[in-house]
Amino acid sequence: VQSAVGSRLVEADEPQSPTFGDGAAATVVSLSDRPGVLASAHITDGERPRALVASVRGKRWTDGGRIVLHCGDVGSARLGFLKTADQAASVMRPALAKAGIAPEDVDVFAVHQGTPWLRAVTMELGGLTRARYVDIFAQTAYLFGASIPFVLQRADLREGELVLVLGGGVGATVSATVLRWAR
């Protein structure tokens, strides 16, 4: 279960405020006699801890006041943002290799959509030439962790399809998982 209330975390006068949405999603996962999760790969990059901060501006979050999402270090935020696609590729390739799957064999690409361009760039970097996808950003904006279950629900997945799931958070943690879809 994931939920996002991004509109409450970003002040309305911030230029990026229209890119944050509100939503909730739940996914039911069950034990199966068929393989579901084939492989995964993850990285964490703690080099830019102040790039994006949820706190009371100018205070600690425990000091009271409205907690908002803001940039603590503009230079770090910019570098982290620019590095996002490369980090995505650095987990997609190993996850596919561990699963013994070529990028062109992926049927569906389900990506965490933190920006309107991330899906297209990561598909290109990952060599996902024939994978289907669902773009939800224009309808929902950034739904944080709720975006992947939402994409999976909208993808009209069929039995046996190979699905590459890619998620990340502000360039700090990125994960890729290869699934064989089963109902």
Coordinates of N, CA and C in Angstrom, one line a residue:
V1 N 0.9 -1.2 0.0 CA 0.0 0.0 0.0 C 0.9 1.2 0.0
Q2 N 0.6 2.1 -0.9 CA 1.4 3.4 -1.0 C 0.4 4.5 -1.1
S3 N 0.7 5.7 -0.5 CA -0.1 6.8 -0.7 C 0.8 8.0 -0.9
A4 N 0.3 9.1 -1.5 CA 1.1 10.3 -1.7 C 0.2 11.5 -1.6
V5 N 0.6 12.5 -0.8 CA -0.1 13.7 -0.7 C 0.9 14.9 -1.0
G6 N 1.4 14.8 -2.2 CA 2.5 15.7 -2.6 C 2.0 17.2 -2.6
S7 N 0.7 17.4 -2.9 CA 0.2 18.8 -2.9 C 0.3 19.4 -1.6
R8 N 0.3 18.6 -0.5 CA 0.4 19.2 0.8 C 1.8 19.4 1.3
L9 N 2.8 18.8 0.6 CA 4.2 19.0 0.9 C 4.9 20.1 0.2
V10 N 4.3 20.6 -0.9 CA 4.9 21.7 -1.7 C 4.1 22.9 -1.6
E11 N 4.7 24.0 -1.3 CA 4.0 25.3 -1.2 C 3.5 25.7 -2.6
A12 N 2.3 26.2 -2.7 CA 1.6 26.5 -3.9 C 2.4 27.5 -4.8
D13 N 3.2 28.4 -4.2 CA 3.9 29.4 -5.0 C 5.3 28.9 -5.5
E14 N 5.6 27.6 -5.2 CA 6.9 27.0 -5.7 C 6.7 26.6 -7.2
P15 N 7.7 26.9 -8.0 CA 7.5 26.6 -9.4 C 7.2 25.1 -9.7
Q16 N 7.7 24.2 -8.9 CA 7.5 22.8 -9.1 C 6.2 22.3 -8.6
S17 N 5.4 23.1 -7.9 CA 4.1 22.6 -7.3 C 3.2 21.9 -8.2
P18 N 3.0 22.3 -9.5 CA 2.1 21.5 -10.3 C 2.5 20.1 -10.7
T19 N 3.8 19.8 -10.4 CA 4.3 18.5 -10.7 C 4.1 17.4 -9.6
F20 N 3.5 17.8 -8.5 CA 3.2 16.9 -7.4 C 1.7 16.6 -7.3
G21 N 1.4 15.3 -7.2 CA 0.0 14.9 -7.1 C -0.3 14.2 -5.8
D22 N -1.6 13.8 -5.7 CA -2.1 13.1 -4.6 C -2.7 11.8 -5.1
G23 N -2.5 10.7 -4.5 CA -3.1 9.4 -4.9 C -2.7 8.3 -3.9
A24 N -3.4 7.2 -4.1 CA -3.1 6.0 -3.2 C -3.2 4.8 -4.1
A25 N -2.5 3.8 -3.8 CA -2.5 2.5 -4.5 C -2.2 1.4 -3.6
A26 N -2.8 0.2 -3.9 CA -2.5 -1.0 -3.2 C -2.3 -2.2 -4.2
T27 N -1.4 -3.0 -3.9 CA -1.1 -4.2 -4.7 C -1.2 -5.4 -3.8
V28 N -1.9 -6.5 -4.3 CA -2.0 -7.7 -3.6 C -1.0 -8.7 -4.2
V29 N -0.1 -9.2 -3.4 CA 0.9 -10.2 -3.9 C 0.7 -11.5 -3.2
S30 N 0.7 -12.6 -3.9 CA 0.4 -13.8 -3.3 C 1.5 -14.9 -3.7
L31 N 1.6 -15.9 -2.9 CA 2.5 -17.0 -3.2 C 2.0 -17.8 -4.4
S32 N 2.9 -18.2 -5.2 CA 2.5 -18.9 -6.5 C 3.5 -20.0 -6.7
D33 N 3.0 -21.0 -7.4 CA 3.9 -22.1 -7.8 C 4.7 -21.8 -9.0
R34 N 4.4 -20.6 -9.7 CA 5.1 -20.2 -10.8 C 6.0 -19.0 -10.4
P35 N 7.2 -18.9 -11.1 CA 8.1 -17.8 -10.8 C 7.4 -16.5 -11.0
G36 N 7.5 -15.6 -10.1 CA 7.0 -14.2 -10.3 C 8.2 -13.2 -10.3
V37 N 8.9 -13.1 -9.2 CA 10.1 -12.2 -9.2 C 11.2 -13.0 -9.7
L38 N 11.8 -12.6 -10.8 CA 12.9 -13.3 -11.4 C 14.3 -12.7 -10.9
A39 N 14.4 -11.4 -10.7 CA 15.6 -10.8 -10.3 C 15.4 -9.4 -9.9
S40 N 16.4 -8.8 -9.2 CA 16.3 -7.4 -8.8 C 17.7 -6.9 -8.6
A41 N 17.8 -5.6 -8.7 CA 19.1 -4.9 -8.4 C 18.8 -3.6 -7.8
H42 N 19.6 -3.1 -6.9 CA 19.4 -1.9 -6.1 C 20.7 -1.1 -5.9
I43 N 20.6 0.2 -5.8 CA 21.7 1.0 -5.4 C 21.2 2.1 -4.5
T44 N 22.1 2.6 -3.7 CA 21.8 3.7 -2.8 C 22.9 4.7 -2.9
D45 N 22.6 6.0 -3.1 CA 23.7 7.0 -3.2 C 23.4 8.1 -2.2
G46 N 24.2 8.1 -1.1 CA 24.0 9.1 -0.1 C 24.8 10.3 -0.2
E47 N 25.3 10.6 -1.3 CA 26.2 11.8 -1.5 C 25.5 13.1 -1.4
R48 N 24.2 13.2 -1.6 CA 23.5 14.5 -1.5 C 22.4 14.5 -0.6
P49 N 22.6 14.4 0.7 CA 21.6 14.3 1.7 C 20.7 15.6 1.8
R50 N 21.2 16.7 1.4 CA 20.4 18.0 1.5 C 19.8 18.4 0.2
A51 N 19.8 17.5 -0.8 CA 19.2 17.9 -2.1 C 17.8 18.2 -2.0
L52 N 17.0 17.4 -1.4 CA 15.6 17.5 -1.2 C 15.3 17.2 0.2
V53 N 14.6 18.1 0.9 CA 14.4 18.0 2.4 C 12.9 18.2 2.7
A54 N 12.4 17.4 3.6 CA 11.0 17.6 4.1 C 11.2 18.0 5.5
S55 N 11.0 19.3 5.7 CA 11.1 19.9 7.1 C 10.4 21.2 7.2
V56 N 10.4 21.8 8.3 CA 9.9 23.2 8.5 C 11.1 24.1 8.0
R57 N 10.8 25.0 7.1 CA 11.9 25.8 6.6 C 12.6 26.5 7.7
G58 N 14.0 26.3 7.6 CA 14.8 27.0 8.6 C 14.8 26.4 10.0
K59 N 14.1 25.3 10.2 CA 14.1 24.6 11.5 C 14.2 23.1 11.3
R60 N 14.2 22.5 12.4 CA 14.1 21.0 12.4 C 12.7 20.7 12.3
W61 N 12.3 19.5 11.8 CA 10.9 19.1 11.7 C 10.2 19.0 13.0
T62 N 11.0 18.7 14.1 CA 10.4 18.6 15.4 C 10.1 19.9 16.1
D63 N 10.6 21.0 15.5 CA 10.3 22.4 16.0 C 8.9 22.9 15.9
G64 N 8.1 22.2 15.1 CA 6.7 22.6 14.9 C 6.6 23.5 13.7
G65 N 5.5 23.6 13.1 CA 5.2 24.4 11.9 C 4.9 23.5 10.7
R66 N 4.6 24.0 9.6 CA 4.3 23.3 8.4 C 5.5 22.6 7.8
I67 N 5.4 21.3 7.6 CA 6.5 20.6 7.0 C 6.3 20.7 5.5
V68 N 7.3 21.1 4.8 CA 7.2 21.2 3.3 C 8.4 20.6 2.7
L69 N 8.3 20.2 1.5 CA 9.4 19.7 0.7 C 10.1 20.8 0.0
H70 N 11.4 21.0 0.2 CA 12.2 22.1 -0.3 C 13.6 21.6 -0.6
C71 N 14.2 22.4 -1.4 CA 15.6 22.1 -1.8 C 16.5 22.7 -0.7
G72 N 17.3 21.8 -0.1 CA 18.3 22.2 0.9 C 19.6 22.6 0.3
D73 N 19.9 22.1 -0.9 CA 21.2 22.4 -1.5 C 20.9 22.3 -3.0
V74 N 20.8 23.5 -3.7 CA 20.4 23.6 -5.1 C 21.4 22.8 -6.0
G75 N 22.7 23.0 -5.7 CA 23.7 22.3 -6.6 C 23.6 20.8 -6.5
S76 N 23.4 20.3 -5.2 CA 23.2 18.8 -5.0 C 21.9 18.3 -5.7
A77 N 20.9 19.1 -5.6 CA 19.6 18.7 -6.2 C 19.8 18.6 -7.7
R78 N 20.4 19.6 -8.3 CA 20.6 19.6 -9.8 C 21.4 18.3 -10.2
L79 N 22.5 18.1 -9.5 CA 23.4 16.9 -9.8 C 22.6 15.6 -9.6
G80 N 21.9 15.5 -8.6 CA 21.1 14.3 -8.3 C 20.0 14.1 -9.4
F81 N 19.4 15.1 -9.8 CA 18.4 15.1 -10.9 C 19.0 14.6 -12.2
L82 N 20.1 15.2 -12.5 CA 20.8 14.9 -13.8 C 21.3 13.4 -13.8
K83 N 21.6 12.9 -12.6 CA 22.2 11.6 -12.5 C 21.1 10.5 -12.5
T84 N 19.8 10.8 -12.3 CA 18.7 9.9 -12.2 C 18.7 8.8 -13.3
A85 N 18.7 9.2 -14.5 CA 18.6 8.3 -15.6 C 19.8 7.3 -15.6
D86 N 21.0 7.8 -15.4 CA 22.2 6.9 -15.4 C 22.1 5.9 -14.2
Q87 N 21.6 6.3 -13.1 CA 21.4 5.4 -12.0 C 20.4 4.4 -12.3
A88 N 19.3 4.8 -13.0 CA 18.3 3.8 -13.5 C 18.9 2.7 -14.4
A89 N 19.7 3.1 -15.3 CA 20.3 2.2 -16.2 C 21.3 1.3 -15.4
S90 N 21.9 1.8 -14.4 CA 22.9 1.0 -13.6 C 22.2 -0.1 -12.8
V91 N 20.9 -0.1 -12.6 CA 20.2 -1.2 -11.9 C 19.4 -2.0 -12.9
M92 N 18.9 -1.4 -14.0 CA 18.1 -2.2 -15.0 C 18.9 -3.3 -15.6
R93 N 20.1 -2.9 -16.1 CA 21.0 -3.9 -16.8 C 21.3 -5.1 -15.9
P94 N 21.8 -4.9 -14.6 CA 22.1 -6.1 -13.8 C 20.8 -6.9 -13.5
A95 N 19.7 -6.3 -13.3 CA 18.5 -7.0 -13.0 C 18.1 -7.9 -14.2
L96 N 18.1 -7.3 -15.4 CA 17.8 -8.1 -16.5 C 18.8 -9.2 -16.8
A97 N 20.1 -9.0 -16.5 CA 21.2 -10.0 -16.7 C 21.0 -11.1 -15.7
K98 N 20.7 -10.8 -14.4 CA 20.4 -11.8 -13.4 C 19.2 -12.7 -13.8
A99 N 18.2 -12.1 -14.4 CA 17.0 -12.9 -14.8 C 17.2 -13.6 -16.1
G100 N 18.4 -13.3 -16.8 CA 18.6 -14.0 -18.1 C 17.7 -13.4 -19.2
I101 N 17.3 -12.2 -19.1 CA 16.4 -11.6 -20.0 C 17.1 -10.4 -20.8
A102 N 16.9 -10.4 -22.1 CA 17.5 -9.3 -22.9 C 16.5 -8.2 -22.9
P103 N 17.0 -6.9 -22.9 CA 16.1 -5.8 -22.9 C 15.0 -5.8 -23.9
E104 N 15.3 -6.3 -25.1 CA 14.2 -6.4 -26.1 C 13.2 -7.4 -25.9
D105 N 13.3 -8.3 -24.9 CA 12.3 -9.3 -24.5 C 11.3 -8.8 -23.5
V106 N 11.6 -7.6 -22.9 CA 10.7 -7.0 -21.9 C 9.4 -6.6 -22.6
D107 N 8.3 -7.1 -22.0 CA 6.9 -6.8 -22.6 C 6.4 -5.4 -22.1
V108 N 6.6 -5.2 -20.8 CA 6.0 -4.0 -20.1 C 7.0 -3.4 -19.2
F109 N 7.1 -2.0 -19.3 CA 8.0 -1.3 -18.5 C 7.2 -0.4 -17.6
A110 N 7.3 -0.7 -16.3 CA 6.5 0.0 -15.3 C 7.5 0.9 -14.4
V111 N 7.5 2.2 -14.7 CA 8.5 3.0 -14.1 C 7.8 4.0 -13.1
H112 N 8.5 4.3 -12.1 CA 8.2 5.4 -11.1 C 8.3 6.7 -11.9
Q113 N 7.3 7.5 -12.0 CA 7.3 8.6 -12.8 C 7.4 9.9 -12.0
G114 N 8.6 10.3 -11.7 CA 8.8 11.5 -10.9 C 8.9 12.7 -11.8
T115 N 9.1 12.6 -13.1 CA 9.2 13.7 -14.0 C 8.5 13.2 -15.3
P116 N 8.1 14.1 -16.2 CA 7.4 13.7 -17.4 C 8.4 13.1 -18.4
W117 N 9.7 13.3 -18.3 CA 10.6 12.7 -19.3 C 11.3 11.4 -18.8
L118 N 11.2 11.1 -17.6 CA 12.0 9.9 -17.0 C 11.7 8.6 -17.7
R119 N 10.5 8.3 -18.0 CA 10.1 7.1 -18.7 C 10.8 6.9 -20.0
A120 N 10.7 7.9 -20.9 CA 11.3 7.9 -22.2 C 12.8 7.7 -22.2
V121 N 13.5 8.5 -21.3 CA 14.9 8.5 -21.2 C 15.4 7.1 -20.7
T122 N 14.8 6.6 -19.6 CA 15.2 5.3 -19.1 C 14.9 4.1 -20.0
M123 N 13.8 4.2 -20.8 CA 13.6 3.2 -21.8 C 14.7 3.2 -22.9
E124 N 15.1 4.4 -23.3 CA 16.1 4.5 -24.3 C 17.5 3.9 -23.8
L125 N 17.8 4.4 -22.6 CA 19.1 3.9 -22.0 C 19.1 2.4 -21.7
G126 N 17.9 1.9 -21.4 CA 17.9 0.5 -21.1 C 17.7 -0.4 -22.3
G127 N 17.5 0.2 -23.5 CA 17.4 -0.6 -24.7 C 16.0 -1.3 -24.8
L128 N 15.0 -0.8 -24.1 CA 13.7 -1.4 -24.1 C 12.9 -1.0 -25.3
T129 N 13.3 -1.5 -26.5 CA 12.8 -1.1 -27.8 C 11.4 -1.5 -28.1
R130 N 10.9 -2.6 -27.4 CA 9.5 -3.0 -27.8 C 8.6 -3.1 -26.6
A131 N 9.0 -2.7 -25.4 CA 8.2 -2.7 -24.2 C 7.1 -1.7 -24.3
R132 N 5.9 -2.2 -23.8 CA 4.8 -1.3 -23.7 C 5.0 -0.5 -22.4
Y133 N 4.3 0.6 -22.3 CA 4.4 1.4 -21.0 C 3.1 2.2 -20.9
V134 N 2.9 2.7 -19.7 CA 1.8 3.6 -19.4 C 2.3 4.9 -18.8
D135 N 2.1 6.0 -19.5 CA 2.5 7.3 -18.9 C 1.3 7.8 -18.1
I136 N 1.5 8.1 -16.8 CA 0.5 8.6 -16.0 C 0.8 10.0 -15.5
F137 N 2.0 10.5 -15.8 CA 2.4 11.8 -15.2 C 1.4 12.9 -15.6
A138 N 1.0 13.0 -16.8 CA 0.1 14.1 -17.3 C -1.2 14.1 -16.5
Q139 N -1.7 12.9 -16.1 CA -3.0 12.8 -15.4 C -2.8 12.9 -13.8
T140 N -1.7 12.5 -13.3 CA -1.6 12.4 -11.9 C -0.5 13.2 -11.2
A141 N 0.5 13.7 -12.1 CA 1.7 14.3 -11.6 C 2.5 13.3 -10.8
Y142 N 3.4 13.7 -10.0 CA 4.3 12.8 -9.2 C 3.6 12.3 -8.0
L143 N 3.4 10.9 -8.0 CA 2.7 10.3 -6.9 C 3.7 9.5 -6.0
F144 N 4.9 9.8 -6.0 CA 5.9 9.2 -5.1 C 5.8 7.7 -5.3
G145 N 5.8 6.9 -4.2 CA 5.7 5.4 -4.3 C 4.4 4.9 -4.8
A146 N 3.4 5.6 -4.9 CA 2.1 5.1 -5.4 C 2.1 5.0 -6.9
S147 N 3.1 5.6 -7.6 CA 3.0 5.6 -9.1 C 3.2 4.2 -9.7
I148 N 4.1 3.3 -9.1 CA 4.3 2.0 -9.7 C 3.1 1.1 -9.6
P149 N 2.4 1.0 -8.5 CA 1.2 0.2 -8.5 C 0.1 0.7 -9.4
F150 N 0.1 2.0 -9.5 CA -0.9 2.7 -10.4 C -0.6 2.3 -11.9
V151 N 0.7 2.4 -12.3 CA 1.1 2.0 -13.6 C 0.8 0.5 -13.9
L152 N 1.1 -0.3 -12.9 CA 0.8 -1.8 -13.1 C -0.7 -2.0 -13.3
Q153 N -1.5 -1.3 -12.6 CA -3.0 -1.5 -12.7 C -3.4 -1.0 -14.1
R154 N -2.9 0.0 -14.6 CA -3.3 0.6 -15.9 C -2.7 -0.2 -17.1
A155 N -1.7 -1.0 -16.9 CA -0.9 -1.6 -18.0 C -1.6 -2.7 -18.7
D156 N -2.7 -3.2 -18.2 CA -3.4 -4.3 -18.8 C -2.5 -5.5 -19.0
L157 N -1.9 -5.9 -18.0 CA -0.9 -7.0 -18.0 C -1.5 -8.4 -18.3
R158 N -0.8 -9.1 -19.1 CA -1.3 -10.4 -19.5 C -0.4 -11.5 -18.9
E159 N -1.0 -12.7 -18.7 CA -0.4 -13.8 -18.1 C 0.9 -14.1 -18.9
G160 N 2.0 -14.3 -18.1 CA 3.3 -14.7 -18.6 C 4.2 -13.5 -19.2
E161 N 3.6 -12.3 -19.2 CA 4.4 -11.2 -19.7 C 5.6 -10.9 -18.8
L162 N 6.7 -10.5 -19.4 CA 7.9 -10.0 -18.7 C 7.8 -8.5 -18.4
V163 N 7.9 -8.2 -17.1 CA 7.7 -6.8 -16.7 C 8.9 -6.3 -16.0
L164 N 9.4 -5.2 -16.4 CA 10.6 -4.6 -15.7 C 10.0 -3.4 -14.9
V165 N 10.2 -3.4 -13.6 CA 9.7 -2.4 -12.7 C 10.9 -1.6 -12.3
L166 N 10.8 -0.2 -12.4 CA 11.9 0.6 -12.0 C 11.4 1.7 -11.1
G167 N 12.0 1.8 -9.9 CA 11.6 2.8 -9.0 C 12.8 3.5 -8.3
G168 N 12.5 4.7 -7.9 CA 13.6 5.4 -7.2 C 13.1 6.6 -6.5
G169 N 13.9 7.2 -5.7 CA 13.5 8.4 -4.9 C 14.6 9.4 -4.9
V170 N 14.4 10.5 -5.6 CA 15.2 11.7 -5.7 C 16.7 11.3 -6.0
G171 N 16.9 10.3 -6.7 CA 18.3 9.9 -7.1 C 19.1 9.2 -6.0
A172 N 18.5 9.0 -4.8 CA 19.2 8.5 -3.7 C 19.1 6.9 -3.7
T173 N 18.0 6.4 -4.0 CA 17.8 4.9 -4.0 C 17.1 4.6 -5.3
V174 N 17.6 3.6 -6.0 CA 17.0 3.2 -7.2 C 17.0 1.7 -7.3
S175 N 15.9 1.1 -7.7 CA 15.7 -0.4 -7.7 C 15.1 -0.8 -9.0
A176 N 15.5 -1.9 -9.5 CA 14.8 -2.5 -10.7 C 14.5 -4.0 -10.4
T177 N 13.3 -4.4 -10.8 CA 12.9 -5.8 -10.5 C 12.3 -6.3 -11.8
V178 N 12.6 -7.6 -12.1 CA 12.1 -8.2 -13.3 C 11.1 -9.2 -12.8
L179 N 9.9 -9.2 -13.4 CA 8.8 -10.0 -13.0 C 8.2 -10.8 -14.2
R180 N 7.8 -12.1 -13.9 CA 7.0 -12.8 -14.9 C 5.6 -12.7 -14.3
W181 N 4.7 -12.0 -15.1 CA 3.4 -11.7 -14.6 C 2.5 -12.9 -14.5
A182 N 1.8 -13.1 -13.4 CA 0.9 -14.2 -13.3 C -0.3 -13.7 -12.5
R183 N -1.5 -14.2 -12.9 CA -2.7 -13.8 -12.2 C -3.0 -14.8 -11.0

